[in-house]
Amino acid sequence: MKAAVLGAGSWGTALANILAQNGHETTIWGRDKQVVEGMNTHRENSRYLPGAALSSALLASDDLSVAVAGAELVLLSVPSRAVPELLHEALPYISSSALVAHAVKGFIRPDNQRISEYIASRLEHPDKRLAVISGPSHAEEVIRQVPTTVVVASKSQSTAELVQDALMNATFRVYTQADIVGVELGGTLKNIIALGVGMADGLGLGDNTKAALMTRGLAEMTRLGIALGASPLTFSGLAGIGDLIVTCTSTHSRNFRAGRLLATGLSLEETLARIGMAVEGVGTTFAAFDLAQGVGVELPITAVLKQVLEGVCSAEEAVCKLMQRDKSHEMEDVGQPIIAHQWQYP
C-alpha cells in the first residue's frame, strides 16, 4: 500500500517508520524543512526522536501534494489545534477512495468536536473510510521496537482490518473494534488525569494519591464517555485504562511532566514553554468540562484541574477540594445498561 503520514512529530515519525518497515511505500510530511532534510539525509528525526534510526525506505517531504498524491492510506498525526488547517490543505490531494486515519488525542476547539467528527464532516463516505488509532504507545518506545499494543476503531470492519494489517508486526500489535467514540474519548480524556497525577507527583503526595487519581479519573472518563455515546467496556481496554496507565506513570508523558511543573508553582505559560511541545491535556480539560456541563455529567477532577490551569487555585488547594467533597458511593456509574451489540460490527 502507498501511505502518507501527515505530521513529523514523534508519534507521526514512529507510525511512518512502522509502515515503511512493513514494506509500504511511505512518505511522511512535515512543515519544518530542517526536520525533513534530517530524516532524508541522516535517517533520524533529531528534533523529536534523537538517536533513533529510521527505515531507509521512509521518505520525508515538506510538499503536501507530493506526500499525499496517490496515497491509499492517509494518517494524520499532528496537534489537535493543527487539524483544521492541515485537513483544509490536504483534502484536494486525498483520493476519494483513500482510507483516512488519525492518531490525534484532543478536541477541535472552540466547538469541542472529536477529531473524527471534524474529519467526517469534510470527508466523502466517512463511515467506510475513517479510522482512529489509540492506545498505550509512547513514540520513544515504539521507535525502538519495544513491544506495544494499540487499537484501531472504525465504523467499517474492513477499514479497521486494513489499517490493522498495514501497521501490525512482531513488536506492534494492533486490535480492532467498532466503538470509535469510546476509543477516541479514552485516548483524549486520559491526558487530563495525567496532568493531575503529575501534579500529585510534583507535590510529593505518593503512590496512594496517584492510584486514587487514576482510578477515580477512569470513572470520570467512563461517565462522560457513556453520556456521549461510547461503550463503557471500551474504557477497560487499551484506549481507556491502558493509555491512562502509561500516560500517568511515564516521564515520556508531556502531560505528566506538565502537571509536575505546575505543582512547583510555575504558571501555565511557563510550563508550556518548558515542555516545548503540545500538551493536549490543557485544552482537553476545558473541552471536557464544557462537554460535561452540556450533558449534565459531574467531573470533579476535571473541574478542579481547570481551576488550577486558570490560576484560580493552587495544586495543593485542588487536592483539598477533592478530598473534602461530599461523601458518595464508589459505584455510582454501575447500573448503566451495557448493550454490547451497539458497539460490534454487523
GROMACS .gro file of C-alpha atoms in nm:
model
  346
    1MET     CA    1   0.000   0.000   0.000
    2LYS     CA    2   0.108   0.359  -0.059
    3ALA     CA    3   0.081   0.557   0.264
    4ALA     CA    4   0.119   0.920   0.370
    5VAL     CA    5   0.171   1.026   0.730
    6LEU     CA    6   0.094   1.393   0.791
    7GLY     CA    7   0.290   1.524   1.086
    8ALA     CA    8   0.662   1.473   1.151
    9GLY     CA    9   0.648   1.490   1.530
   10SER     CA   10   0.746   1.196   1.748
   11TRP     CA   11   0.425   0.991   1.707
   12GLY     CA   12   0.389   1.058   1.335
   13THR     CA   13   0.751   0.959   1.281
   14ALA     CA   14   0.711   0.636   1.478
   15LEU     CA   15   0.398   0.537   1.285
   16ALA     CA   16   0.553   0.625   0.949
   17ASN     CA   17   0.858   0.419   1.038
   18ILE     CA   18   0.640   0.117   1.114
   19LEU     CA   19   0.461   0.148   0.780
   20ALA     CA   20   0.794   0.172   0.596
   21GLN     CA   21   0.940  -0.124   0.788
   22ASN     CA   22   0.629  -0.324   0.698
   23GLY     CA   23   0.703  -0.277   0.330
   24HIS     CA   24   0.458   0.001   0.245
   25GLU     CA   25   0.566   0.286   0.020
   26THR     CA   26   0.554   0.557   0.287
   27THR     CA   27   0.608   0.932   0.280
   28ILE     CA   28   0.598   1.145   0.595
   29TRP     CA   29   0.513   1.513   0.560
   30GLY     CA   30   0.628   1.793   0.788
   31ARG     CA   31   0.640   2.173   0.771
   32ASP     CA   32   0.987   2.204   0.921
   33LYS     CA   33   1.238   2.179   0.635
   34GLN     CA   34   1.525   2.104   0.874
   35VAL     CA   35   1.343   1.808   1.024
   36VAL     CA   36   1.250   1.677   0.679
   37GLU     CA   37   1.605   1.715   0.546
   38GLY     CA   38   1.747   1.544   0.853
   39MET     CA   39   1.514   1.247   0.807
   40ASN     CA   40   1.614   1.205   0.443
   41THR     CA   41   1.985   1.272   0.487
   42HIS     CA   42   2.070   1.131   0.830
   43ARG     CA   43   1.779   0.884   0.874
   44GLU     CA   44   1.692   1.049   1.203
   45ASN     CA   45   1.431   1.290   1.341
   46SER     CA   46   1.681   1.469   1.561
   47ARG     CA   47   1.429   1.716   1.696
   48TYR     CA   48   1.161   1.476   1.821
   49LEU     CA   49   1.328   1.132   1.838
   50PRO     CA   50   1.702   1.196   1.864
   51GLY     CA   51   1.922   0.892   1.831
   52ALA     CA   52   1.654   0.668   1.679
   53ALA     CA   53   1.743   0.526   1.337
   54LEU     CA   54   1.472   0.543   1.071
   55SER     CA   55   1.399   0.289   0.798
   56SER     CA   56   1.596   0.353   0.479
   57ALA     CA   57   1.268   0.306   0.291
   58LEU     CA   58   1.095   0.601   0.461
   59LEU     CA   59   1.075   0.920   0.254
   60ALA     CA   60   1.013   1.267   0.401
   61SER     CA   61   0.873   1.574   0.225
   62ASP     CA   62   0.764   1.925   0.308
   63ASP     CA   63   0.543   1.931  -0.003
   64LEU     CA   64   0.192   1.819   0.092
   65SER     CA   65   0.087   1.742  -0.264
   66VAL     CA   66   0.389   1.516  -0.315
   67ALA     CA   67   0.331   1.333   0.013
   68VAL     CA   68  -0.041   1.271  -0.034
   69ALA     CA   69  -0.073   1.214  -0.409
   70GLY     CA   70  -0.179   0.857  -0.482
   71ALA     CA   71  -0.180   0.751  -0.116
   72GLU     CA   72  -0.420   0.468  -0.031
   73LEU     CA   73  -0.384   0.543   0.341
   74VAL     CA   74  -0.353   0.896   0.480
   75LEU     CA   75  -0.271   0.912   0.850
   76LEU     CA   76  -0.290   1.238   1.047
   77SER     CA   77  -0.065   1.280   1.349
   78VAL     CA   78  -0.047   1.646   1.446
   79PRO     CA   79  -0.156   1.851   1.749
   80SER     CA   80  -0.535   1.887   1.760
   81ARG     CA   81  -0.515   2.262   1.702
   82ALA     CA   82  -0.339   2.197   1.368
   83VAL     CA   83  -0.600   1.957   1.228
   84PRO     CA   84  -0.838   2.211   1.065
   85GLU     CA   85  -0.570   2.393   0.869
   86LEU     CA   86  -0.389   2.075   0.768
   87LEU     CA   87  -0.704   1.897   0.656
   88HIS     CA   88  -0.810   2.201   0.452
   89GLU     CA   89  -0.472   2.198   0.276
   90ALA     CA   90  -0.459   1.822   0.225
   91LEU     CA   91  -0.813   1.741   0.109
   92PRO     CA   92  -0.761   1.848  -0.255
   93TYR     CA   93  -0.486   1.585  -0.284
   94ILE     CA   94  -0.657   1.298  -0.098
   95SER     CA   95  -0.809   1.036  -0.327
   96SER     CA   96  -1.183   0.977  -0.285
   97SER     CA   97  -1.105   0.610  -0.224
   98ALA     CA   98  -0.821   0.661   0.025
   99LEU     CA   99  -0.857   0.548   0.384
  100VAL     CA  100  -0.811   0.829   0.635
  101ALA     CA  101  -0.690   0.752   0.985
  102HIS     CA  102  -0.585   0.976   1.269
  103ALA     CA  103  -0.379   0.935   1.584
  104VAL     CA  104  -0.462   1.275   1.737
  105LYS     CA  105  -0.562   1.296   2.103
  106GLY     CA  106  -0.761   1.612   2.162
  107PHE     CA  107  -1.067   1.812   2.062
  108ILE     CA  108  -1.127   2.076   1.797
  109ARG     CA  109  -1.182   2.398   1.990
  110PRO     CA  110  -1.393   2.602   2.048
  111ASP     CA  111  -1.676   2.368   1.938
  112ASN     CA  112  -1.527   2.070   2.127
  113GLN     CA  113  -1.569   1.833   1.835
  114ARG     CA  114  -1.393   1.500   1.842
  115ILE     CA  115  -1.127   1.477   1.571
  116SER     CA  116  -1.318   1.207   1.383
  117GLU     CA  117  -1.634   1.420   1.392
  118TYR     CA  118  -1.446   1.708   1.236
  119ILE     CA  119  -1.281   1.493   0.970
  120ALA     CA  120  -1.607   1.311   0.890
  121SER     CA  121  -1.785   1.640   0.827
  122ARG     CA  122  -1.537   1.714   0.549
  123LEU     CA  123  -1.487   1.368   0.401
  124GLU     CA  124  -1.694   1.178   0.147
  125HIS     CA  125  -1.829   0.844   0.277
  126PRO     CA  126  -1.654   0.873   0.615
  127ASP     CA  127  -1.822   0.564   0.765
  128LYS     CA  128  -1.641   0.348   0.508
  129ARG     CA  129  -1.307   0.529   0.514
  130LEU     CA  130  -1.232   0.674   0.857
  131ALA     CA  131  -1.039   0.511   1.143
  132VAL     CA  132  -0.892   0.614   1.479
  133ILE     CA  133  -0.566   0.480   1.627
  134SER     CA  134  -0.515   0.494   2.004
  135GLY     CA  135  -0.364   0.305   2.294
  136PRO     CA  136  -0.064   0.299   2.533
  137SER     CA  137   0.212   0.383   2.289
  138HIS     CA  138   0.488   0.630   2.366
  139ALA     CA  139   0.669   0.705   2.041
  140GLU     CA  140   1.004   0.694   2.220
  141GLU     CA  141   0.949   0.323   2.284
  142VAL     CA  142   0.770   0.234   1.960
  143ILE     CA  143   1.058   0.368   1.752
  144ARG     CA  144   1.292   0.132   1.946
  145GLN     CA  145   1.060  -0.160   1.870
  146VAL     CA  146   0.958  -0.210   2.232
  147PRO     CA  147   0.654  -0.445   2.227
  148THR     CA  148   0.344  -0.224   2.209
  149THR     CA  149  -0.030  -0.277   2.162
  150VAL     CA  150  -0.285  -0.032   2.024
  151VAL     CA  151  -0.641  -0.039   1.893
  152VAL     CA  152  -0.786   0.078   1.561
  153ALA     CA  153  -1.152   0.176   1.568
  154SER     CA  154  -1.377   0.230   1.268
  155LYS     CA  155  -1.744   0.200   1.179
  156SER     CA  156  -1.626  -0.021   0.893
  157GLN     CA  157  -1.479  -0.357   0.988
  158SER     CA  158  -1.290  -0.383   0.659
  159THR     CA  159  -1.134  -0.038   0.711
  160ALA     CA  160  -1.029  -0.126   1.065
  161GLU     CA  161  -0.874  -0.450   0.942
  162LEU     CA  162  -0.691  -0.281   0.654
  163VAL     CA  163  -0.530  -0.033   0.893
  164GLN     CA  164  -0.459  -0.320   1.133
  165ASP     CA  165  -0.282  -0.515   0.858
  166ALA     CA  166  -0.083  -0.209   0.749
  167LEU     CA  167   0.058  -0.141   1.096
  168MET     CA  168   0.082  -0.478   1.268
  169ASN     CA  169   0.417  -0.653   1.303
  170ALA     CA  170   0.620  -0.856   1.553
  171THR     CA  171   0.658  -0.568   1.801
  172PHE     CA  172   0.349  -0.359   1.725
  173ARG     CA  173   0.026  -0.548   1.788
  174VAL     CA  174  -0.298  -0.391   1.667
  175TYR     CA  175  -0.651  -0.480   1.779
  176THR     CA  176  -0.974  -0.365   1.611
  177GLN     CA  177  -1.312  -0.260   1.739
  178ALA     CA  178  -1.616  -0.058   1.639
  179ASP     CA  179  -1.653   0.196   1.922
  180ILE     CA  180  -1.488   0.491   1.754
  181VAL     CA  181  -1.638   0.732   2.010
  182GLY     CA  182  -1.504   0.544   2.311
  183VAL     CA  183  -1.160   0.484   2.163
  184GLU     CA  184  -1.126   0.850   2.073
  185LEU     CA  185  -1.251   0.977   2.409
  186GLY     CA  186  -1.038   0.734   2.607
  187GLY     CA  187  -0.720   0.843   2.433
  188THR     CA  188  -0.811   1.208   2.478
  189LEU     CA  189  -0.954   1.230   2.829
  190LYS     CA  190  -0.668   1.037   2.992
  191ASN     CA  191  -0.446   1.341   2.934
  192ILE     CA  192  -0.650   1.536   3.189
  193ILE     CA  193  -0.587   1.274   3.455
  194ALA     CA  194  -0.217   1.262   3.367
  195LEU     CA  195  -0.196   1.633   3.443
  196GLY     CA  196  -0.346   1.563   3.785
  197VAL     CA  197  -0.116   1.269   3.857
  198GLY     CA  198   0.182   1.480   3.753
  199MET     CA  199   0.073   1.748   3.999
  200ALA     CA  200   0.043   1.489   4.275
  201ASP     CA  201   0.393   1.364   4.193
  202GLY     CA  202   0.526   1.719   4.197
  203LEU     CA  203   0.374   1.774   4.540
  204GLY     CA  204   0.536   1.454   4.669
  205LEU     CA  205   0.200   1.302   4.765
  206GLY     CA  206   0.293   0.940   4.699
  207ASP     CA  207   0.157   0.632   4.527
  208ASN     CA  208  -0.172   0.620   4.718
  209THR     CA  209  -0.274   0.959   4.581
  210LYS     CA  210  -0.168   0.878   4.227
  211ALA     CA  211  -0.357   0.548   4.234
  212ALA     CA  212  -0.668   0.726   4.360
  213LEU     CA  213  -0.648   0.987   4.085
  214MET     CA  214  -0.608   0.723   3.814
  215THR     CA  215  -0.894   0.511   3.945
  216ARG     CA  216  -1.138   0.796   4.000
  217GLY     CA  217  -1.014   0.953   3.678
  218LEU     CA  218  -1.114   0.639   3.491
  219ALA     CA  219  -1.460   0.672   3.647
  220GLU     CA  220  -1.484   1.028   3.513
  221MET     CA  221  -1.369   0.922   3.167
  222THR     CA  222  -1.625   0.643   3.159
  223ARG     CA  223  -1.906   0.860   3.292
  224LEU     CA  224  -1.857   1.126   3.025
  225GLY     CA  225  -1.797   0.864   2.758
  226ILE     CA  226  -2.129   0.691   2.827
  227ALA     CA  227  -2.310   1.026   2.814
  228LEU     CA  228  -2.155   1.097   2.473
  229GLY     CA  229  -2.246   0.758   2.326
  230ALA     CA  230  -1.945   0.538   2.399
  231SER     CA  231  -1.944   0.184   2.531
  232PRO     CA  232  -1.837   0.160   2.898
  233LEU     CA  233  -1.644  -0.155   2.804
  234THR     CA  234  -1.403   0.046   2.588
  235PHE     CA  235  -1.266   0.227   2.891
  236SER     CA  236  -1.147  -0.103   3.038
  237GLY     CA  237  -0.940  -0.165   2.724
  238LEU     CA  238  -0.626  -0.032   2.558
  239ALA     CA  239  -0.766   0.311   2.471
  240GLY     CA  240  -0.903   0.352   2.824
  241ILE     CA  241  -0.719   0.211   3.121
  242GLY     CA  242  -0.422   0.105   2.907
  243ASP     CA  243  -0.347   0.454   2.779
  244LEU     CA  244  -0.436   0.602   3.118
  245ILE     CA  245  -0.173   0.392   3.296
  246VAL     CA  246   0.111   0.467   3.056
  247THR     CA  247   0.036   0.840   3.040
  248CYS     CA  248   0.008   0.876   3.417
  249THR     CA  249   0.322   0.680   3.506
  250SER     CA  250   0.584   0.767   3.245
  251THR     CA  251   0.824   1.057   3.219
  252HIS     CA  252   0.777   1.029   2.842
  253SER     CA  253   0.432   1.181   2.902
  254ARG     CA  254   0.422   1.555   2.836
  255ASN     CA  255   0.100   1.585   3.035
  256PHE     CA  256   0.253   1.416   3.339
  257ARG     CA  257   0.560   1.640   3.314
  258ALA     CA  258   0.343   1.949   3.272
  259GLY     CA  259   0.142   1.863   3.583
  260ARG     CA  260   0.463   1.818   3.780
  261LEU     CA  261   0.587   2.161   3.669
  262LEU     CA  262   0.256   2.325   3.757
  263ALA     CA  263   0.286   2.180   4.108
  264THR     CA  264   0.611   2.372   4.157
  265GLY     CA  265   0.424   2.699   4.116
  266LEU     CA  266   0.508   2.772   3.753
  267SER     CA  267   0.236   2.943   3.553
  268LEU     CA  268   0.066   2.761   3.268
  269GLU     CA  269   0.253   2.974   3.016
  270GLU     CA  270   0.588   2.897   3.179
  271THR     CA  271   0.504   2.528   3.197
  272LEU     CA  272   0.412   2.502   2.829
  273ALA     CA  273   0.731   2.689   2.734
  274ARG     CA  274   0.938   2.440   2.936
  275ILE     CA  275   0.773   2.138   2.768
  276GLY     CA  276   0.820   2.287   2.422
  277MET     CA  277   0.564   2.061   2.253
  278ALA     CA  278   0.186   2.026   2.253
  279VAL     CA  279   0.035   1.938   2.592
  280GLU     CA  280  -0.308   1.817   2.480
  281GLY     CA  281  -0.440   1.778   2.835
  282VAL     CA  282  -0.467   2.154   2.879
  283GLY     CA  283  -0.718   2.220   2.602
  284THR     CA  284  -0.884   1.887   2.672
  285THR     CA  285  -0.955   1.990   3.033
  286PHE     CA  286  -1.154   2.292   2.919
  287ALA     CA  287  -1.328   2.098   2.641
  288ALA     CA  288  -1.427   1.809   2.869
  289PHE     CA  289  -1.560   2.049   3.132
  290ASP     CA  290  -1.778   2.221   2.871
  291LEU     CA  291  -1.900   1.889   2.728
  292ALA     CA  292  -1.985   1.761   3.076
  293GLN     CA  293  -2.183   2.075   3.152
  294GLY     CA  294  -2.378   2.021   2.832
  295VAL     CA  295  -2.481   1.665   2.916
  296GLY     CA  296  -2.522   1.711   3.291
  297VAL     CA  297  -2.227   1.495   3.398
  298GLU     CA  298  -2.011   1.567   3.703
  299LEU     CA  299  -1.632   1.557   3.660
  300PRO     CA  300  -1.477   1.660   3.994
  301ILE     CA  301  -1.112   1.602   3.899
  302THR     CA  302  -1.151   1.783   3.569
  303ALA     CA  303  -1.328   2.073   3.740
  304VAL     CA  304  -1.052   2.138   3.996
  305LEU     CA  305  -0.776   2.094   3.737
  306LYS     CA  306  -0.950   2.356   3.524
  307GLN     CA  307  -0.929   2.593   3.821
  308VAL     CA  308  -0.556   2.523   3.857
  309LEU     CA  309  -0.499   2.591   3.487
  310GLU     CA  310  -0.696   2.914   3.517
  311GLY     CA  311  -0.487   3.020   3.816
  312VAL     CA  312  -0.793   3.022   4.042
  313CYS     CA  313  -0.642   2.775   4.289
  314SER     CA  314  -0.309   2.607   4.357
  315ALA     CA  315  -0.233   2.237   4.317
  316GLU     CA  316  -0.239   2.198   4.697
  317GLU     CA  317  -0.581   2.362   4.718
  318ALA     CA  318  -0.707   2.134   4.440
  319VAL     CA  319  -0.616   1.828   4.646
  320CYS     CA  320  -0.805   1.967   4.947
  321LYS     CA  321  -1.113   2.036   4.735
  322LEU     CA  322  -1.118   1.679   4.604
  323MET     CA  323  -1.065   1.520   4.945
  324GLN     CA  324  -1.335   1.731   5.112
  325ARG     CA  325  -1.613   1.660   4.864
  326ASP     CA  326  -1.942   1.525   4.993
  327LYS     CA  327  -1.942   1.151   5.056
  328SER     CA  328  -2.067   0.928   4.774
  329HIS     CA  329  -2.094   0.565   4.659
  330GLU     CA  330  -1.797   0.432   4.464
  331MET     CA  331  -2.001   0.250   4.202
  332GLU     CA  332  -2.242   0.530   4.120
  333ASP     CA  333  -2.188   0.469   3.750
  334VAL     CA  334  -2.252   0.096   3.761
  335GLY     CA  335  -2.603   0.005   3.662
  336GLN     CA  336  -2.574   0.167   3.323
  337PRO     CA  337  -2.712  -0.093   3.080
  338ILE     CA  338  -2.436  -0.243   2.866
  339ILE     CA  339  -2.581  -0.324   2.525
  340ALA     CA  340  -2.279  -0.478   2.359
  341HIS     CA  341  -2.424  -0.514   2.010
  342GLN     CA  342  -2.429  -0.135   1.970
  343TRP     CA  343  -2.050  -0.137   1.951
  344GLN     CA  344  -1.991  -0.452   1.748
  345TYR     CA  345  -1.962  -0.495   1.373
  346PRO     CA  346  -2.269  -0.639   1.199
   0.00000   0.00000   0.00000
